[in-house]
Structure formats: C-alpha cells, structure tokens
Short mmCIF file of C-alpha atoms and ligand atoms in Angstrom, two decimals:
data_model
loop_
_atom_site.label_atom_id
_atom_site.label_comp_id
_atom_site.label_asym_id
_atom_site.label_seq_id
_atom_site.Cartn_x
_atom_site.Cartn_y
_atom_site.Cartn_z
CA MET K 1 0.00 0.00 0.00
CA SER K 2 1.39 3.41 -0.95
CA PRO K 3 1.99 5.92 1.87
CA GLN K 4 -0.77 8.14 0.40
CA ILE K 5 -3.36 5.37 0.51
CA ALA K 6 -2.24 4.30 4.01
CA GLY K 7 -2.54 7.95 5.09
CA PHE K 8 -6.08 8.11 3.70
CA PHE K 9 -7.17 5.07 5.74
CA ILE K 10 -5.49 6.35 8.93
CA ARG K 11 -7.29 9.70 8.55
CA LYS K 12 -10.56 7.85 8.00
CA ILE K 13 -10.10 5.75 11.17
CA MET K 14 -9.08 8.81 13.22
CA ASN K 15 -12.11 10.63 11.93
CA ARG K 16 -14.37 7.72 12.88
CA ASP K 17 -13.02 7.62 16.44
CA GLN K 18 -13.35 11.38 16.71
CA VAL K 19 -16.98 11.25 15.60
CA ILE K 20 -17.78 8.54 18.16
CA ASN K 21 -15.99 10.51 20.92
CA ASP K 22 -17.71 13.79 20.05
CA THR K 23 -21.09 12.06 19.90
CA THR K 24 -20.43 10.42 23.27
CA GLU K 25 -19.80 13.87 24.81
CA PHE K 26 -22.93 15.28 23.13
CA VAL K 27 -25.10 12.45 24.50
CA LYS K 28 -23.58 12.65 28.00
CA ALA K 29 -24.45 16.35 28.15
CA LYS K 30 -28.01 15.74 26.86
CA LEU K 31 -28.85 12.95 29.31
CA LYS K 32 -27.10 14.44 32.33
CA GLY K 33 -29.25 14.26 35.42
CA ASP K 34 -31.76 11.73 34.06
CA SER K 35 -33.24 9.61 36.83
CA SER K 36 -35.72 7.59 34.79
CA GLY K 37 -33.31 4.79 33.89
CA HIS K 38 -32.27 6.49 30.63
CA ASP K 39 -29.07 8.14 31.86
CA TRP K 40 -25.63 7.97 30.22
CA TRP K 41 -24.88 4.57 31.73
CA HIS K 42 -27.91 3.06 30.00
CA ILE K 43 -26.43 4.34 26.72
CA TYR K 44 -23.01 2.95 27.66
CA ARG K 45 -24.53 -0.49 28.34
CA VAL K 46 -26.52 -0.45 25.07
CA GLN K 47 -23.43 0.59 23.09
CA ASN K 48 -21.37 -2.24 24.56
CA LEU K 49 -24.11 -4.87 24.29
CA SER K 50 -24.59 -3.82 20.64
CA LYS K 51 -20.87 -4.25 19.96
CA LYS K 52 -20.95 -7.68 21.57
CA ILE K 53 -23.93 -8.74 19.43
CA GLN K 54 -22.34 -7.25 16.28
CA GLU K 55 -19.22 -9.41 16.78
CA LYS K 56 -21.38 -12.49 16.23
CA GLU K 57 -24.10 -11.18 13.91
CA GLY K 58 -22.19 -8.72 11.66
CA GLY K 59 -23.60 -5.40 10.43
CA ASP K 60 -22.04 -1.95 10.04
CA LEU K 61 -20.33 -1.15 13.35
CA PHE K 62 -20.27 2.62 12.81
CA ILE K 63 -24.03 2.83 12.22
CA ILE K 64 -24.64 0.48 15.16
CA GLU K 65 -22.51 2.54 17.54
CA MET K 66 -23.94 5.88 16.42
CA ALA K 67 -27.54 4.65 16.68
CA SER K 68 -26.81 3.13 20.11
CA LEU K 69 -25.37 6.42 21.33
CA LEU K 70 -28.20 8.56 19.96
CA HIS K 71 -31.22 6.26 20.40
CA ASP K 72 -32.63 7.89 23.55
CA VAL K 73 -31.82 11.53 22.74
CA ALA K 74 -35.01 11.57 20.66
CA ASP K 75 -37.19 9.49 22.99
CA TRP K 76 -40.93 10.26 22.65
CA LYS K 77 -41.32 10.20 26.42
CA PHE K 78 -39.27 13.35 26.78
CA TYR K 79 -40.70 15.53 23.99
CA GLU K 80 -44.11 16.76 22.92
CA ASN K 81 -43.78 14.91 19.64
CA GLU K 82 -41.41 12.48 17.94
CA GLU K 83 -40.19 14.97 15.30
CA THR K 84 -38.74 17.39 17.89
CA GLY K 85 -36.44 14.69 19.24
CA LEU K 86 -35.50 13.40 15.79
CA ASN K 87 -34.60 16.92 14.64
CA ILE K 88 -32.14 17.25 17.53
CA VAL K 89 -30.40 14.11 16.27
CA ARG K 90 -30.54 15.29 12.62
CA ASP K 91 -29.02 18.67 13.57
CA TRP K 92 -26.20 16.96 15.42
CA LEU K 93 -25.39 14.62 12.52
CA LEU K 94 -25.42 17.58 10.12
CA LYS K 95 -23.10 19.53 12.40
CA ILE K 96 -20.52 16.73 12.48
CA GLU K 97 -20.82 16.28 8.70
CA ILE K 98 -22.25 12.78 8.53
CA SER K 99 -23.48 12.01 5.00
CA ASN K 100 -27.20 12.12 4.26
CA ASP K 101 -27.24 8.46 3.48
CA ILE K 102 -25.79 7.40 6.86
CA THR K 103 -27.89 9.98 8.72
CA GLU K 104 -31.09 8.51 7.30
CA LYS K 105 -30.00 4.98 8.27
CA ILE K 106 -29.37 6.12 11.85
CA ILE K 107 -32.68 8.05 11.99
CA GLU K 108 -34.59 5.05 10.66
CA ILE K 109 -33.25 2.94 13.56
CA ILE K 110 -34.03 5.54 16.22
CA LYS K 111 -37.56 6.02 14.85
CA ASN K 112 -38.42 2.35 15.04
CA ILE K 113 -36.46 1.09 18.04
CA SER K 114 -39.05 1.59 20.76
CA TYR K 115 -41.38 -1.00 22.21
CA LYS K 116 -44.89 0.30 21.58
CA GLY K 117 -47.14 -2.19 23.38
CA ALA K 118 -47.81 -5.90 23.87
CA GLY K 119 -50.07 -6.11 20.82
CA VAL K 120 -48.13 -3.70 18.57
CA LYS K 121 -45.84 -5.20 15.92
CA ASP K 122 -42.17 -4.13 15.67
CA GLN K 123 -41.16 -2.32 12.45
CA ILE K 124 -37.37 -2.52 12.55
CA LYS K 125 -35.94 -3.71 9.22
CA THR K 126 -32.14 -3.44 8.97
CA LEU K 127 -29.65 -5.78 10.68
CA GLU K 128 -28.07 -2.74 12.38
CA GLY K 129 -31.47 -1.70 13.75
CA LYS K 130 -32.27 -5.20 14.94
CA ILE K 131 -29.00 -5.33 16.86
CA VAL K 132 -29.45 -1.96 18.59
CA GLN K 133 -33.07 -2.82 19.42
CA ASP K 134 -31.95 -6.12 20.95
CA ALA K 135 -29.27 -4.39 23.04
CA ASP K 136 -31.80 -1.80 24.27
CA ARG K 137 -34.24 -4.57 25.18
CA LEU K 138 -31.62 -6.63 26.99
CA ASP K 139 -30.93 -3.61 29.19
CA ALA K 140 -34.63 -3.58 30.12
CA MET K 141 -34.33 -7.16 31.42
CA GLY K 142 -32.60 -8.84 34.38
CA ALA K 143 -31.51 -7.12 37.61
CA ILE K 144 -30.72 -3.88 35.78
CA GLY K 145 -34.11 -4.02 34.10
CA VAL K 146 -35.82 -4.41 37.49
CA ALA K 147 -33.88 -1.46 38.91
CA ARG K 148 -34.67 0.74 35.89
CA THR K 149 -38.36 -0.08 36.09
CA PHE K 150 -38.76 1.12 39.66
CA ALA K 151 -36.59 4.17 38.95
CA PHE K 152 -38.89 5.03 36.01
CA GLY K 153 -42.05 4.42 38.04
CA GLY K 154 -40.83 6.72 40.80
CA LYS K 155 -39.85 9.45 38.39
CA PHE K 156 -43.24 9.40 36.63
CA GLY K 157 -45.29 9.10 39.82
CA ASN K 158 -46.59 5.55 39.27
CA SER K 159 -47.23 3.30 42.23
CA MET K 160 -45.10 0.21 42.72
CA HIS K 161 -47.87 -2.38 42.91
CA ASN K 162 -51.62 -2.48 43.42
CA PRO K 163 -53.03 -5.97 44.06
CA GLU K 164 -56.55 -4.67 43.43
CA LYS K 165 -55.74 -3.90 39.78
CA ASP K 166 -55.78 -6.56 37.05
CA VAL K 167 -52.87 -6.91 34.65
CA GLN K 168 -53.25 -4.58 31.64
CA LEU K 169 -51.90 -5.21 28.14
CA HIS K 170 -52.16 -2.71 25.27
CA ASN K 171 -53.13 -3.14 21.65
CA SER K 172 -52.16 0.28 20.41
CA PHE K 173 -49.26 2.63 20.97
CA ALA K 174 -51.59 5.40 22.17
CA GLU K 175 -53.07 3.11 24.82
CA TYR K 176 -49.60 1.98 25.95
CA LYS K 177 -48.20 5.52 25.98
CA ASN K 178 -51.06 6.99 27.99
CA SER K 179 -51.45 4.18 30.52
CA LYS K 180 -50.58 5.00 34.12
CA GLY K 181 -50.03 1.45 35.29
CA THR K 182 -47.95 0.24 38.20
CA SER K 183 -44.30 -0.71 37.89
CA ILE K 184 -45.23 -4.35 38.53
CA ASN K 185 -47.69 -4.12 35.62
CA HIS K 186 -44.77 -3.09 33.39
CA PHE K 187 -43.40 -6.62 33.75
CA TYR K 188 -46.57 -8.00 32.12
CA GLU K 189 -47.09 -5.29 29.49
CA LYS K 190 -43.43 -5.44 28.40
CA LEU K 191 -40.54 -6.97 30.31
CA LEU K 192 -41.64 -10.63 30.43
CA LEU K 193 -42.59 -10.47 26.74
CA LEU K 194 -39.19 -9.25 25.59
CA LYS K 195 -37.50 -12.65 25.30
CA ASP K 196 -39.91 -13.42 22.44
CA ARG K 197 -39.52 -9.97 20.88
CA LEU K 198 -35.77 -10.18 20.23
CA ASN K 199 -34.34 -10.33 16.71
CA THR K 200 -30.97 -12.07 16.90
CA GLU K 201 -29.94 -15.49 18.23
CA THR K 202 -27.05 -13.88 20.13
CA ALA K 203 -29.43 -11.64 22.06
CA LYS K 204 -31.85 -14.53 22.67
CA ASP K 205 -29.00 -16.45 24.34
CA ILE K 206 -28.06 -13.51 26.58
CA ALA K 207 -31.75 -13.00 27.43
CA ILE K 208 -32.35 -16.41 29.01
CA GLU K 209 -30.61 -15.67 32.32
CA ARG K 210 -32.07 -12.16 32.50
CA HIS K 211 -35.60 -13.42 31.88
CA ASN K 212 -35.26 -16.15 34.51
CA TYR K 213 -34.00 -13.61 37.03
CA MET K 214 -37.13 -11.46 36.54
CA GLU K 215 -39.34 -14.51 37.17
CA VAL K 216 -37.41 -15.19 40.42
CA PHE K 217 -37.74 -11.53 41.43
CA LEU K 218 -41.51 -11.54 40.90
CA LYS K 219 -41.96 -14.79 42.81
CA GLN K 220 -40.05 -13.39 45.79
CA PHE K 221 -42.00 -10.11 45.56
CA TYR K 222 -45.37 -11.92 45.70
CA ASP K 223 -44.17 -14.35 48.40
CA GLU K 224 -43.27 -11.42 50.64
CA TRP K 225 -46.52 -9.59 49.80
CA ASN K 226 -48.70 -12.64 50.42
CA SER K 227 -46.93 -13.58 53.64
CA LEU K 228 -48.70 -10.56 55.17
CA LYS K 229 -52.09 -12.25 54.88
P1 ADP Y 301 -37.78 1.41 24.71
O1 ADP Y 301 -36.32 1.32 24.97
O2 ADP Y 301 -38.37 0.19 24.07
O3 ADP Y 301 -38.20 2.72 24.10
P2 ADP Y 301 -38.54 2.57 27.14
O4 ADP Y 301 -37.55 3.66 26.99
O5 ADP Y 301 -39.99 2.90 27.12
O6 ADP Y 301 -38.32 1.43 26.12
O7 ADP Y 301 -38.30 1.79 28.44
C1 ADP Y 301 -37.05 1.53 28.92
C2 ADP Y 301 -37.22 1.14 30.34
O8 ADP Y 301 -37.84 2.18 31.10
C3 ADP Y 301 -38.18 -0.01 30.54
O9 ADP Y 301 -37.67 -1.22 30.20
C4 ADP Y 301 -38.50 0.13 31.98
O10 ADP Y 301 -37.45 -0.28 32.80
C5 ADP Y 301 -38.70 1.60 32.06
N1 ADP Y 301 -40.10 1.92 31.76
C6 ADP Y 301 -40.67 2.36 30.61
N2 ADP Y 301 -42.01 2.53 30.76
C7 ADP Y 301 -42.29 2.17 32.04
C8 ADP Y 301 -43.47 2.11 32.83
N3 ADP Y 301 -44.65 2.46 32.34
N4 ADP Y 301 -43.36 1.68 34.12
C9 ADP Y 301 -42.17 1.33 34.64
N5 ADP Y 301 -41.01 1.36 33.95
C10 ADP Y 301 -41.06 1.77 32.67
NI1 NI Y 302 -32.83 2.94 25.53
#
C-alpha cells in the first residue's frame, strides 16, 4: 500500500473515532441528570451490548454505535412529539458532517427502536437496527431491568404495585403511551414479553438468564406480599 493510501485510511479511522468521541460527549451532556433509567450509563450499556452482538451477527459497526449512542436523545417520552427529538439528532449529525445516506440509516433505527405495546408489531428492518433494538431490550431485562423499572415508576409518579388492579396489556401505541399502570404491571405489558420480541440469536441467548432472574424476582416479591395475609 502506498503511503498516500495508508494515510487516507489512517485519517478515515481517526475521523471515525473522533466522531464517536464527540457524539459520546454530546449524548452525555443531553442525558445528564436523568433519573428515569435512561441516563448515560444506559447508553453505555446499550453501546457495549450492541458491539458484543455485532461481533457475532455482523452489520455496520459505525451505524450500530452511532444509533446506540443517539437512540434515547429523541425518545418520545421526553418531547411533545417524535419529530422534535428526531430533529435534535438530525441537527447533530449535520453539524458533524455525517453524509445524508448514513444519517437517514441512523434516523430510521431511532424512529423504530421503541417498544410500543404488547399487541403492537415491531417495524425494525435493517440488521443494524435489529442489533441496537436487541441491546436496548436486553438492558430492560434482568436485575438492571428491574432497577430501571422502579426508577422510572418513581420518576413518573406511578405506584409500585396495586393488588386490586388486574394486569393490563395494550393493543395500540396510544393506549400503551397513555397508561398510568404500576411498575409491577410493566413486567406484564413489556418486560416478560421481551424474550420473544428479540431479533438475533445472540441476544436470545443472553436474554435467558435475564428473563429467569425477573421470574425469580416476581416470585419473591409476591411471596413477601402474600406472607402478610
Ligand atoms: P424502549 O427502549 O423500548 O423505548 P422505554 O424507553 O420505554 O423502552 O423503556 C425503557 C425502560 O424504562 C423499561 O424497560 C423500563 O425499565 C422503564 N419503563 C418504561 N415505561 C415504564 C413504565 N410504564 N413503568 C415502569 N417502567 C417503565
Ligand atoms: Ni434505551
């Protein structure tokens, strides 16, 4: 390889690392102070789980890392409408001179990543999107998933559990979005369903232990609750 060509590739790699670093700083600043389970460390875990899944499943690592980093900046829960959040991501990608083509691939993932209800079908199409969605879902499961759920419930003023309420599942995004269920209900409307809503075999393997842990947690929770009778 000529020195010029080698130089071109080195510049390209340096540029890639710089873009990831700058985006990391941008996301850290945006999510600073979040106490709903969507703070920087959630992003860090999703980024690293995505990389781990990509090692086995393939896919474009740059798109996967960028979508992992940016996936919650545009979350519908934090803005009046979806477009406001997506425009923040678009503006950032424009500022750091990411091509239109790559920007649209990243946006497409962020738009379709979210779980929208027990009876609502997932729309994610690309391998990169499937991987980031799996990583995000794995972080909603297991001990970390349990912790995030009660953090979220507290932040949004939901009660922990109400034995007088039946389990509620939702057949539309609007219903899911507007429900004010308990944190324990969130296990039934989402968390326990996730193992069957994963895309890749690699994620399905990682999910087994996390799913089983949530079952153990719920059993212990009800055992303690019912021992009061
Ligand atoms: P997604 O990553 O599919 O968009 P969310 O951001 O809605 O999912 O949820 C991420 C995590 O936040 C959930 O897995 C859960 O821990 C918590 N969470 C979201 N909605 C609720 C809720 N209604 N009650 C309790 N926890 C919730
Ligand atoms: Ni997330």
